[in-house]
Amino acid sequence: MTGSGPDGQRKLSGPIGLMGAMESEVELIQSYLVDAHPIEGPCPLVGGRLDGTDVLLAQCGVGKVNAALAASALAQNGASCIIFTGVAGAAGPDLDIGDVVVGNRFVQHDADGTAFDDPIGVVPGEPRSWQPDERLHTVLMGCAARVFDARRRVVSGTIASGDQFIGDPAKVRWIHDTFGALAVEMEGAALAQAASHLHVPFAVVRVLSDRADGTAVTDFPAFLAQAARHDRDLARAVVAELSGGVPAA
Ligand code: SAH
């Protein structure tokens, strides 16, 4: 991601990659880009400057394969790091809609190689879990604490991903009990797997949009517009922090 300058400050070696799954998760960020230009590819990207810093924005679409394709497109276009902002279902029993989980560990809850004696959740041949870049994780924790209202909890924890929208109390409890997950979504651990193969530092922040227990369908659309504003504010705060600047008001 970075090299050290003479002042000891770490410098970005390329544009900051920003990723979201759904249109609502990236459209507000895109509206703040200056000199926005489309970049064709397996996952279309938009290049531009956010508050003066070069960024590449990807709307990856929903699910693990789309997240991996977008990570690859961002890496091929020189992204120095990848930050995912989006929504997720709450998997921690103490967490509620509007709370924030910054991933410190990623697992794929739908991976099942148990027929070969692999533990549940392990993609055969891959690690049991993935970790984000430490510095990006710390930056995201700090930015989330500033961007979100003090009533919201901002916690660091395991994010479980799979190609399933979880809307069942028994299933979300199983995901929590089996993996210790605090949030469940559909892209984070695929980004983690792809980014580790691509050697690109990454981190993921998720605002909890639903309880992943079947009430999701009513909670979910209502929450998206509000989450989009948080995604924009988080993206601006992270870009400012990583580039050493301050986001314009
Ligand atoms: N038709 C919907 C599909 C959304 S899929 C739409 O396009 O509006 C859900 C998205 O939100 C995924 O990107 C996923 O990462 C995240 N998500 C939020 N709550 C989730 C849950 N309970 N289970 C799985 N993913 C969830």
PDB file of C-alpha atoms and ligand atoms in Angstrom:
ATOM      1  CA  MET A   1       0.000   0.000   0.000  1.00  0.00           C
ATOM      2  CA  THR A   2       2.620   2.449   1.093  1.00  0.00           C
ATOM      3  CA  GLY A   3       6.272   3.416   1.221  1.00  0.00           C
ATOM      4  CA  SER A   4       7.960   5.548   3.854  1.00  0.00           C
ATOM      5  CA  GLY A   5       8.794   9.159   3.027  1.00  0.00           C
ATOM      6  CA  PRO A   6      11.784  10.991   4.540  1.00  0.00           C
ATOM      7  CA  ASP A   7       9.503  12.312   7.308  1.00  0.00           C
ATOM      8  CA  GLY A   8       8.536   8.760   8.269  1.00  0.00           C
ATOM      9  CA  GLN A   9       4.981   9.337   6.934  1.00  0.00           C
ATOM     10  CA  ARG A  10       3.677   6.409   4.918  1.00  0.00           C
ATOM     11  CA  LYS A  11       2.780   7.445   1.361  1.00  0.00           C
ATOM     12  CA  LEU A  12       0.104   5.858  -0.818  1.00  0.00           C
ATOM     13  CA  SER A  13       1.539   4.102  -3.843  1.00  0.00           C
ATOM     14  CA  GLY A  14      -1.648   4.256  -5.931  1.00  0.00           C
ATOM     15  CA  PRO A  15      -5.322   5.200  -5.825  1.00  0.00           C
ATOM     16  CA  ILE A  16      -7.374   4.081  -2.830  1.00  0.00           C
ATOM     17  CA  GLY A  17      -9.803   1.327  -3.850  1.00  0.00           C
ATOM     18  CA  LEU A  18     -13.319   1.797  -2.481  1.00  0.00           C
ATOM     19  CA  MET A  19     -15.837  -0.999  -2.817  1.00  0.00           C
ATOM     20  CA  GLY A  20     -19.530  -1.490  -2.119  1.00  0.00           C
ATOM     21  CA  ALA A  21     -21.929  -4.190  -3.254  1.00  0.00           C
ATOM     22  CA  MET A  22     -25.134  -2.359  -4.119  1.00  0.00           C
ATOM     23  CA  GLU A  23     -25.813   0.832  -6.024  1.00  0.00           C
ATOM     24  CA  SER A  24     -27.079   2.481  -2.853  1.00  0.00           C
ATOM     25  CA  GLU A  25     -23.737   1.739  -1.180  1.00  0.00           C
ATOM     26  CA  VAL A  26     -21.647   3.577  -3.792  1.00  0.00           C
ATOM     27  CA  GLU A  27     -23.851   6.159  -5.547  1.00  0.00           C
ATOM     28  CA  LEU A  28     -23.417   8.869  -2.920  1.00  0.00           C
ATOM     29  CA  ILE A  29     -19.652   8.327  -2.865  1.00  0.00           C
ATOM     30  CA  GLN A  30     -19.643   8.548  -6.663  1.00  0.00           C
ATOM     31  CA  SER A  31     -21.536  11.846  -6.554  1.00  0.00           C
ATOM     32  CA  TYR A  32     -18.574  13.356  -4.642  1.00  0.00           C
ATOM     33  CA  LEU A  33     -15.971  12.281  -7.219  1.00  0.00           C
ATOM     34  CA  VAL A  34     -14.253  14.964  -9.276  1.00  0.00           C
ATOM     35  CA  ASP A  35     -13.108  14.075 -12.822  1.00  0.00           C
ATOM     36  CA  ALA A  36     -15.059  10.815 -12.583  1.00  0.00           C
ATOM     37  CA  HIS A  37     -14.360   8.488 -15.485  1.00  0.00           C
ATOM     38  CA  PRO A  38     -15.524   4.933 -16.167  1.00  0.00           C
ATOM     39  CA  ILE A  39     -12.978   2.118 -16.446  1.00  0.00           C
ATOM     40  CA  GLU A  40     -14.235  -0.919 -18.360  1.00  0.00           C
ATOM     41  CA  GLY A  41     -13.467  -4.429 -17.185  1.00  0.00           C
ATOM     42  CA  PRO A  42     -14.904  -7.547 -15.529  1.00  0.00           C
ATOM     43  CA  CYS A  43     -16.190  -5.235 -12.820  1.00  0.00           C
ATOM     44  CA  PRO A  44     -16.696  -1.710 -14.153  1.00  0.00           C
ATOM     45  CA  LEU A  45     -14.860   0.851 -12.019  1.00  0.00           C
ATOM     46  CA  VAL A  46     -15.073   4.609 -11.723  1.00  0.00           C
ATOM     47  CA  GLY A  47     -11.837   6.519 -11.287  1.00  0.00           C
ATOM     48  CA  GLY A  48     -11.692  10.044  -9.918  1.00  0.00           C
ATOM     49  CA  ARG A  49     -10.640  12.210  -6.993  1.00  0.00           C
ATOM     50  CA  LEU A  50     -12.405  12.241  -3.646  1.00  0.00           C
ATOM     51  CA  ASP A  51     -11.566  15.426  -1.739  1.00  0.00           C
ATOM     52  CA  GLY A  52      -8.387  15.690  -3.838  1.00  0.00           C
ATOM     53  CA  THR A  53      -7.198  12.076  -3.431  1.00  0.00           C
ATOM     54  CA  ASP A  54      -7.125   9.569  -6.307  1.00  0.00           C
ATOM     55  CA  VAL A  55      -9.616   6.778  -5.782  1.00  0.00           C
ATOM     56  CA  LEU A  56     -11.041   3.859  -7.732  1.00  0.00           C
ATOM     57  CA  LEU A  57     -14.656   3.059  -6.905  1.00  0.00           C
ATOM     58  CA  ALA A  58     -16.177  -0.379  -7.527  1.00  0.00           C
ATOM     59  CA  GLN A  59     -19.815  -1.363  -7.270  1.00  0.00           C
ATOM     60  CA  CYS A  60     -19.108  -5.068  -7.172  1.00  0.00           C
ATOM     61  CA  GLY A  61     -22.646  -6.441  -7.045  1.00  0.00           C
ATOM     62  CA  VAL A  62     -23.887  -8.922  -4.473  1.00  0.00           C
ATOM     63  CA  GLY A  63     -22.009 -12.081  -3.518  1.00  0.00           C
ATOM     64  CA  LYS A  64     -18.595 -13.668  -3.189  1.00  0.00           C
ATOM     65  CA  VAL A  65     -17.662 -14.081  -6.852  1.00  0.00           C
ATOM     66  CA  ASN A  66     -18.543 -10.471  -7.623  1.00  0.00           C
ATOM     67  CA  ALA A  67     -16.446  -9.272  -4.685  1.00  0.00           C
ATOM     68  CA  ALA A  68     -13.449 -11.307  -5.890  1.00  0.00           C
ATOM     69  CA  LEU A  69     -13.816  -9.978  -9.451  1.00  0.00           C
ATOM     70  CA  ALA A  70     -13.945  -6.408  -8.199  1.00  0.00           C
ATOM     71  CA  ALA A  71     -10.894  -6.909  -5.984  1.00  0.00           C
ATOM     72  CA  SER A  72      -9.033  -8.241  -8.993  1.00  0.00           C
ATOM     73  CA  ALA A  73     -10.144  -5.314 -11.191  1.00  0.00           C
ATOM     74  CA  LEU A  74      -9.075  -2.826  -8.497  1.00  0.00           C
ATOM     75  CA  ALA A  75      -5.677  -4.507  -8.103  1.00  0.00           C
ATOM     76  CA  GLN A  76      -5.118  -4.604 -11.883  1.00  0.00           C
ATOM     77  CA  ASN A  77      -5.827  -0.884 -12.038  1.00  0.00           C
ATOM     78  CA  GLY A  78      -3.222  -0.139  -9.373  1.00  0.00           C
ATOM     79  CA  ALA A  79      -5.275   0.253  -6.179  1.00  0.00           C
ATOM     80  CA  SER A  80      -2.911   0.639  -3.207  1.00  0.00           C
ATOM     81  CA  CYS A  81      -5.531  -0.820  -0.848  1.00  0.00           C
ATOM     82  CA  ILE A  82      -9.213  -1.774  -0.803  1.00  0.00           C
ATOM     83  CA  ILE A  83     -11.775  -0.495   1.679  1.00  0.00           C
ATOM     84  CA  PHE A  84     -15.233  -2.066   1.657  1.00  0.00           C
ATOM     85  CA  THR A  85     -18.128  -0.078   3.115  1.00  0.00           C
ATOM     86  CA  GLY A  86     -21.604  -1.550   3.252  1.00  0.00           C
ATOM     87  CA  VAL A  87     -24.401  -3.082   5.264  1.00  0.00           C
ATOM     88  CA  ALA A  88     -24.709  -6.453   7.011  1.00  0.00           C
ATOM     89  CA  GLY A  89     -26.988  -8.485   9.219  1.00  0.00           C
ATOM     90  CA  ALA A  90     -26.338  -8.475  12.990  1.00  0.00           C
ATOM     91  CA  ALA A  91     -24.943 -11.815  14.192  1.00  0.00           C
ATOM     92  CA  GLY A  92     -23.766 -10.747  17.664  1.00  0.00           C
ATOM     93  CA  PRO A  93     -26.617 -11.124  20.181  1.00  0.00           C
ATOM     94  CA  ASP A  94     -25.840  -7.734  21.773  1.00  0.00           C
ATOM     95  CA  LEU A  95     -25.694  -5.813  18.513  1.00  0.00           C
ATOM     96  CA  ASP A  96     -28.560  -3.957  16.951  1.00  0.00           C
ATOM     97  CA  ILE A  97     -29.521  -2.216  13.732  1.00  0.00           C
ATOM     98  CA  GLY A  98     -27.343   0.858  13.252  1.00  0.00           C
ATOM     99  CA  ASP A  99     -24.345  -0.564  15.143  1.00  0.00           C
ATOM    100  CA  VAL A 100     -21.090  -0.940  13.247  1.00  0.00           C
ATOM    101  CA  VAL A 101     -18.751  -3.912  12.839  1.00  0.00           C
ATOM    102  CA  VAL A 102     -15.213  -3.447  11.552  1.00  0.00           C
ATOM    103  CA  GLY A 103     -13.927  -6.863  10.490  1.00  0.00           C
ATOM    104  CA  ASN A 104     -10.846  -8.167  12.294  1.00  0.00           C
ATOM    105  CA  ARG A 105     -11.317 -11.726  10.973  1.00  0.00           C
ATOM    106  CA  PHE A 106     -13.196 -13.108   7.964  1.00  0.00           C
ATOM    107  CA  VAL A 107     -14.720 -16.545   7.387  1.00  0.00           C
ATOM    108  CA  GLN A 108     -16.891 -18.095   4.685  1.00  0.00           C
ATOM    109  CA  HIS A 109     -19.798 -19.673   6.570  1.00  0.00           C
ATOM    110  CA  ASP A 110     -21.089 -21.472   3.456  1.00  0.00           C
ATOM    111  CA  ALA A 111     -17.814 -23.283   2.695  1.00  0.00           C
ATOM    112  CA  ASP A 112     -18.200 -26.977   3.463  1.00  0.00           C
ATOM    113  CA  GLY A 113     -15.352 -29.392   2.882  1.00  0.00           C
ATOM    114  CA  THR A 114     -16.354 -31.562   5.847  1.00  0.00           C
ATOM    115  CA  ALA A 115     -16.492 -34.568   3.492  1.00  0.00           C
ATOM    116  CA  PHE A 116     -12.674 -34.260   3.370  1.00  0.00           C
ATOM    117  CA  ASP A 117     -12.447 -33.667   7.154  1.00  0.00           C
ATOM    118  CA  ASP A 118     -11.927 -29.936   6.683  1.00  0.00           C
ATOM    119  CA  PRO A 119     -13.604 -27.942   9.467  1.00  0.00           C
ATOM    120  CA  ILE A 120     -16.870 -26.297   8.467  1.00  0.00           C
ATOM    121  CA  GLY A 121     -16.329 -22.862   6.942  1.00  0.00           C
ATOM    122  CA  VAL A 122     -12.950 -23.700   5.437  1.00  0.00           C
ATOM    123  CA  VAL A 123     -12.445 -23.486   1.681  1.00  0.00           C
ATOM    124  CA  PRO A 124     -10.241 -26.526   0.964  1.00  0.00           C
ATOM    125  CA  GLY A 125      -6.657 -25.367   0.449  1.00  0.00           C
ATOM    126  CA  GLU A 126      -7.329 -21.919   1.943  1.00  0.00           C
ATOM    127  CA  PRO A 127      -6.690 -20.623   5.468  1.00  0.00           C
ATOM    128  CA  ARG A 128      -9.352 -21.038   8.167  1.00  0.00           C
ATOM    129  CA  SER A 129      -9.860 -17.291   8.183  1.00  0.00           C
ATOM    130  CA  TRP A 130      -8.320 -14.080   6.903  1.00  0.00           C
ATOM    131  CA  GLN A 131      -7.209 -10.909   8.698  1.00  0.00           C
ATOM    132  CA  PRO A 132      -7.413  -7.359   7.381  1.00  0.00           C
ATOM    133  CA  ASP A 133      -4.452  -5.003   7.129  1.00  0.00           C
ATOM    134  CA  GLU A 134      -3.798  -3.844  10.704  1.00  0.00           C
ATOM    135  CA  ARG A 135      -3.347  -0.181   9.896  1.00  0.00           C
ATOM    136  CA  LEU A 136      -6.463  -0.003   7.693  1.00  0.00           C
ATOM    137  CA  HIS A 137      -8.459  -1.746  10.411  1.00  0.00           C
ATOM    138  CA  THR A 138      -7.271   0.812  12.981  1.00  0.00           C
ATOM    139  CA  VAL A 139      -8.057   3.690  10.612  1.00  0.00           C
ATOM    140  CA  LEU A 140     -11.566   2.317  10.008  1.00  0.00           C
ATOM    141  CA  MET A 141     -12.213   1.925  13.750  1.00  0.00           C
ATOM    142  CA  GLY A 142     -11.187   5.550  14.326  1.00  0.00           C
ATOM    143  CA  CYS A 143     -13.202   6.892  11.387  1.00  0.00           C
ATOM    144  CA  ALA A 144     -16.304   4.892  12.345  1.00  0.00           C
ATOM    145  CA  ALA A 145     -16.127   6.192  15.916  1.00  0.00           C
ATOM    146  CA  ARG A 146     -16.063   9.759  14.545  1.00  0.00           C
ATOM    147  CA  VAL A 147     -18.690   9.352  11.801  1.00  0.00           C
ATOM    148  CA  PHE A 148     -21.306   7.515  13.854  1.00  0.00           C
ATOM    149  CA  ASP A 149     -23.474   8.958  16.528  1.00  0.00           C
ATOM    150  CA  ALA A 150     -22.155   8.095  20.020  1.00  0.00           C
ATOM    151  CA  ARG A 151     -25.268   5.975  20.712  1.00  0.00           C
ATOM    152  CA  ARG A 152     -24.070   3.485  18.096  1.00  0.00           C
ATOM    153  CA  ARG A 153     -21.648   0.774  19.084  1.00  0.00           C
ATOM    154  CA  VAL A 154     -18.564   0.453  16.891  1.00  0.00           C
ATOM    155  CA  VAL A 155     -16.990  -2.960  17.473  1.00  0.00           C
ATOM    156  CA  SER A 156     -14.172  -4.968  15.970  1.00  0.00           C
ATOM    157  CA  GLY A 157     -15.026  -8.591  15.257  1.00  0.00           C
ATOM    158  CA  THR A 158     -15.480 -11.540  12.952  1.00  0.00           C
ATOM    159  CA  ILE A 159     -17.467 -11.090   9.750  1.00  0.00           C
ATOM    160  CA  ALA A 160     -18.964 -14.222   8.175  1.00  0.00           C
ATOM    161  CA  SER A 161     -19.724 -14.170   4.451  1.00  0.00           C
ATOM    162  CA  GLY A 162     -21.660 -16.508   2.202  1.00  0.00           C
ATOM    163  CA  ASP A 163     -23.825 -16.501  -0.900  1.00  0.00           C
ATOM    164  CA  GLN A 164     -26.964 -16.445   1.220  1.00  0.00           C
ATOM    165  CA  PHE A 165     -29.109 -13.607   2.536  1.00  0.00           C
ATOM    166  CA  ILE A 166     -29.560 -14.729   6.137  1.00  0.00           C
ATOM    167  CA  GLY A 167     -33.069 -14.231   7.459  1.00  0.00           C
ATOM    168  CA  ASP A 168     -33.536 -17.039   9.943  1.00  0.00           C
ATOM    169  CA  PRO A 169     -32.939 -16.877  13.729  1.00  0.00           C
ATOM    170  CA  ALA A 170     -31.597 -20.459  13.937  1.00  0.00           C
ATOM    171  CA  LYS A 171     -29.181 -19.929  11.044  1.00  0.00           C
ATOM    172  CA  VAL A 172     -27.805 -16.637  12.358  1.00  0.00           C
ATOM    173  CA  ARG A 173     -27.364 -18.188  15.814  1.00  0.00           C
ATOM    174  CA  TRP A 174     -25.468 -21.088  14.218  1.00  0.00           C
ATOM    175  CA  ILE A 175     -23.201 -18.632  12.374  1.00  0.00           C
ATOM    176  CA  HIS A 176     -22.529 -16.762  15.612  1.00  0.00           C
ATOM    177  CA  ASP A 177     -21.956 -19.893  17.703  1.00  0.00           C
ATOM    178  CA  THR A 178     -19.824 -21.681  15.087  1.00  0.00           C
ATOM    179  CA  PHE A 179     -17.619 -18.819  13.949  1.00  0.00           C
ATOM    180  CA  GLY A 180     -18.003 -16.181  16.669  1.00  0.00           C
ATOM    181  CA  ALA A 181     -19.296 -13.848  13.963  1.00  0.00           C
ATOM    182  CA  LEU A 182     -20.711 -10.446  14.868  1.00  0.00           C
ATOM    183  CA  ALA A 183     -21.937  -9.638  11.348  1.00  0.00           C
ATOM    184  CA  VAL A 184     -23.126 -11.680   8.392  1.00  0.00           C
ATOM    185  CA  GLU A 185     -22.959 -10.518   4.805  1.00  0.00           C
ATOM    186  CA  MET A 186     -22.136 -11.727   1.317  1.00  0.00           C
ATOM    187  CA  GLU A 187     -18.791 -10.234   0.189  1.00  0.00           C
ATOM    188  CA  GLY A 188     -16.251  -9.481   2.942  1.00  0.00           C
ATOM    189  CA  ALA A 189     -14.502 -12.855   3.228  1.00  0.00           C
ATOM    190  CA  ALA A 190     -14.355 -13.216  -0.560  1.00  0.00           C
ATOM    191  CA  LEU A 191     -12.642  -9.835  -0.769  1.00  0.00           C
ATOM    192  CA  ALA A 192     -10.331 -11.079   2.000  1.00  0.00           C
ATOM    193  CA  GLN A 193      -9.454 -14.261   0.101  1.00  0.00           C
ATOM    194  CA  ALA A 194      -8.941 -12.422  -3.199  1.00  0.00           C
ATOM    195  CA  ALA A 195      -6.967  -9.567  -1.622  1.00  0.00           C
ATOM    196  CA  SER A 196      -4.636 -12.032   0.075  1.00  0.00           C
ATOM    197  CA  HIS A 197      -3.908 -13.718  -3.288  1.00  0.00           C
ATOM    198  CA  LEU A 198      -3.524 -10.297  -4.936  1.00  0.00           C
ATOM    199  CA  HIS A 199      -1.292  -8.977  -2.092  1.00  0.00           C
ATOM    200  CA  VAL A 200      -3.467  -5.884  -1.672  1.00  0.00           C
ATOM    201  CA  PRO A 201      -4.149  -4.616   1.875  1.00  0.00           C
ATOM    202  CA  PHE A 202      -7.854  -4.442   2.658  1.00  0.00           C
ATOM    203  CA  ALA A 203     -10.365  -3.716   5.409  1.00  0.00           C
ATOM    204  CA  VAL A 204     -14.150  -3.927   5.744  1.00  0.00           C
ATOM    205  CA  VAL A 205     -16.664  -1.871   7.702  1.00  0.00           C
ATOM    206  CA  ARG A 206     -20.339  -2.838   7.921  1.00  0.00           C
ATOM    207  CA  VAL A 207     -23.293  -0.953   9.333  1.00  0.00           C
ATOM    208  CA  LEU A 208     -25.880  -3.404  10.621  1.00  0.00           C
ATOM    209  CA  SER A 209     -29.007  -3.061   8.489  1.00  0.00           C
ATOM    210  CA  ASP A 210     -31.081  -5.956   9.874  1.00  0.00           C
ATOM    211  CA  ARG A 211     -31.111  -8.728  12.439  1.00  0.00           C
ATOM    212  CA  ALA A 212     -30.611 -11.562   9.928  1.00  0.00           C
ATOM    213  CA  ASP A 213     -33.582 -13.270  11.578  1.00  0.00           C
ATOM    214  CA  GLY A 214     -36.438 -12.968   9.109  1.00  0.00           C
ATOM    215  CA  THR A 215     -37.424  -9.426  10.012  1.00  0.00           C
ATOM    216  CA  ALA A 216     -34.717  -8.445   7.497  1.00  0.00           C
ATOM    217  CA  VAL A 217     -37.101  -7.938   4.610  1.00  0.00           C
ATOM    218  CA  THR A 218     -38.924  -5.142   6.392  1.00  0.00           C
ATOM    219  CA  ASP A 219     -35.855  -3.657   8.088  1.00  0.00           C
ATOM    220  CA  PHE A 220     -33.604  -3.762   5.075  1.00  0.00           C
ATOM    221  CA  PRO A 221     -34.972  -1.279   2.458  1.00  0.00           C
ATOM    222  CA  ALA A 222     -35.814   1.239   5.172  1.00  0.00           C
ATOM    223  CA  PHE A 223     -32.241   1.227   6.336  1.00  0.00           C
ATOM    224  CA  LEU A 224     -30.416   1.500   3.008  1.00  0.00           C
ATOM    225  CA  ALA A 225     -30.822   5.243   2.371  1.00  0.00           C
ATOM    226  CA  GLN A 226     -29.484   6.096   5.815  1.00  0.00           C
ATOM    227  CA  ALA A 227     -26.628   3.606   5.436  1.00  0.00           C
ATOM    228  CA  ALA A 228     -25.663   5.195   2.111  1.00  0.00           C
ATOM    229  CA  ARG A 229     -24.964   8.501   3.882  1.00  0.00           C
ATOM    230  CA  HIS A 230     -22.806   6.708   6.434  1.00  0.00           C
ATOM    231  CA  ASP A 231     -20.929   4.905   3.632  1.00  0.00           C
ATOM    232  CA  ARG A 232     -20.192   8.268   2.012  1.00  0.00           C
ATOM    233  CA  ASP A 233     -19.062   9.859   5.271  1.00  0.00           C
ATOM    234  CA  LEU A 234     -16.899   6.856   6.128  1.00  0.00           C
ATOM    235  CA  ALA A 235     -15.304   6.774   2.666  1.00  0.00           C
ATOM    236  CA  ARG A 236     -14.455  10.481   2.892  1.00  0.00           C
ATOM    237  CA  ALA A 237     -13.060  10.137   6.407  1.00  0.00           C
ATOM    238  CA  VAL A 238     -10.923   7.110   5.489  1.00  0.00           C
ATOM    239  CA  VAL A 239      -9.583   8.728   2.324  1.00  0.00           C
ATOM    240  CA  ALA A 240      -8.733  11.892   4.267  1.00  0.00           C
ATOM    241  CA  GLU A 241      -6.963   9.899   6.971  1.00  0.00           C
ATOM    242  CA  LEU A 242      -4.983   7.731   4.540  1.00  0.00           C
ATOM    243  CA  SER A 243      -3.927  10.705   2.417  1.00  0.00           C
ATOM    244  CA  GLY A 244      -3.161  12.914   5.411  1.00  0.00           C
ATOM    245  CA  GLY A 245      -5.865  15.450   4.544  1.00  0.00           C
ATOM    246  CA  VAL A 246      -9.154  16.608   6.007  1.00  0.00           C
ATOM    247  CA  PRO A 247     -12.483  16.037   4.186  1.00  0.00           C
ATOM    248  CA  ALA A 248     -14.139  19.257   3.038  1.00  0.00           C
ATOM    249  CA  ALA A 249     -17.366  20.027   4.903  1.00  0.00           C
TER     250      ALA A 249
HETATM  251  N1  SAH B   1     -32.399  -7.393  -3.606  1.00  0.00           N
HETATM  252  C1  SAH B   1     -31.452  -6.837  -2.702  1.00  0.00           C
HETATM  253  C2  SAH B   1     -30.359  -7.830  -2.464  1.00  0.00           C
HETATM  254  C3  SAH B   1     -29.556  -7.459  -1.307  1.00  0.00           C
HETATM  255  S1  SAH B   1     -28.536  -8.760  -0.819  1.00  0.00           S
HETATM  256  C4  SAH B   1     -30.940  -5.528  -3.257  1.00  0.00           C
HETATM  257  O1  SAH B   1     -30.176  -5.520  -4.227  1.00  0.00           O
HETATM  258  O2  SAH B   1     -31.372  -4.488  -2.759  1.00  0.00           O
HETATM  259  C5  SAH B   1     -27.936  -8.118   0.709  1.00  0.00           C
HETATM  260  C6  SAH B   1     -26.724  -7.240   0.640  1.00  0.00           C
HETATM  261  O3  SAH B   1     -26.555  -6.648   1.913  1.00  0.00           O
HETATM  262  C7  SAH B   1     -25.435  -7.989   0.377  1.00  0.00           C
HETATM  263  O4  SAH B   1     -24.537  -7.165  -0.317  1.00  0.00           O
HETATM  264  C8  SAH B   1     -24.950  -8.358   1.790  1.00  0.00           C
HETATM  265  O5  SAH B   1     -23.549  -8.239   1.916  1.00  0.00           O
HETATM  266  C9  SAH B   1     -25.637  -7.392   2.726  1.00  0.00           C
HETATM  267  N2  SAH B   1     -26.478  -7.966   3.784  1.00  0.00           N
HETATM  268  C10 SAH B   1     -27.230  -7.201   4.620  1.00  0.00           C
HETATM  269  N3  SAH B   1     -27.926  -7.969   5.461  1.00  0.00           N
HETATM  270  C11 SAH B   1     -27.605  -9.252   5.183  1.00  0.00           C
HETATM  271  C12 SAH B   1     -28.044 -10.511   5.713  1.00  0.00           C
HETATM  272  N4  SAH B   1     -28.945 -10.569   6.689  1.00  0.00           N
HETATM  273  N5  SAH B   1     -27.527 -11.642   5.181  1.00  0.00           N
HETATM  274  C13 SAH B   1     -26.624 -11.579   4.193  1.00  0.00           C
HETATM  275  N6  SAH B   1     -26.207 -10.425   3.633  1.00  0.00           N
HETATM  276  C14 SAH B   1     -26.686  -9.262   4.118  1.00  0.00           C
END
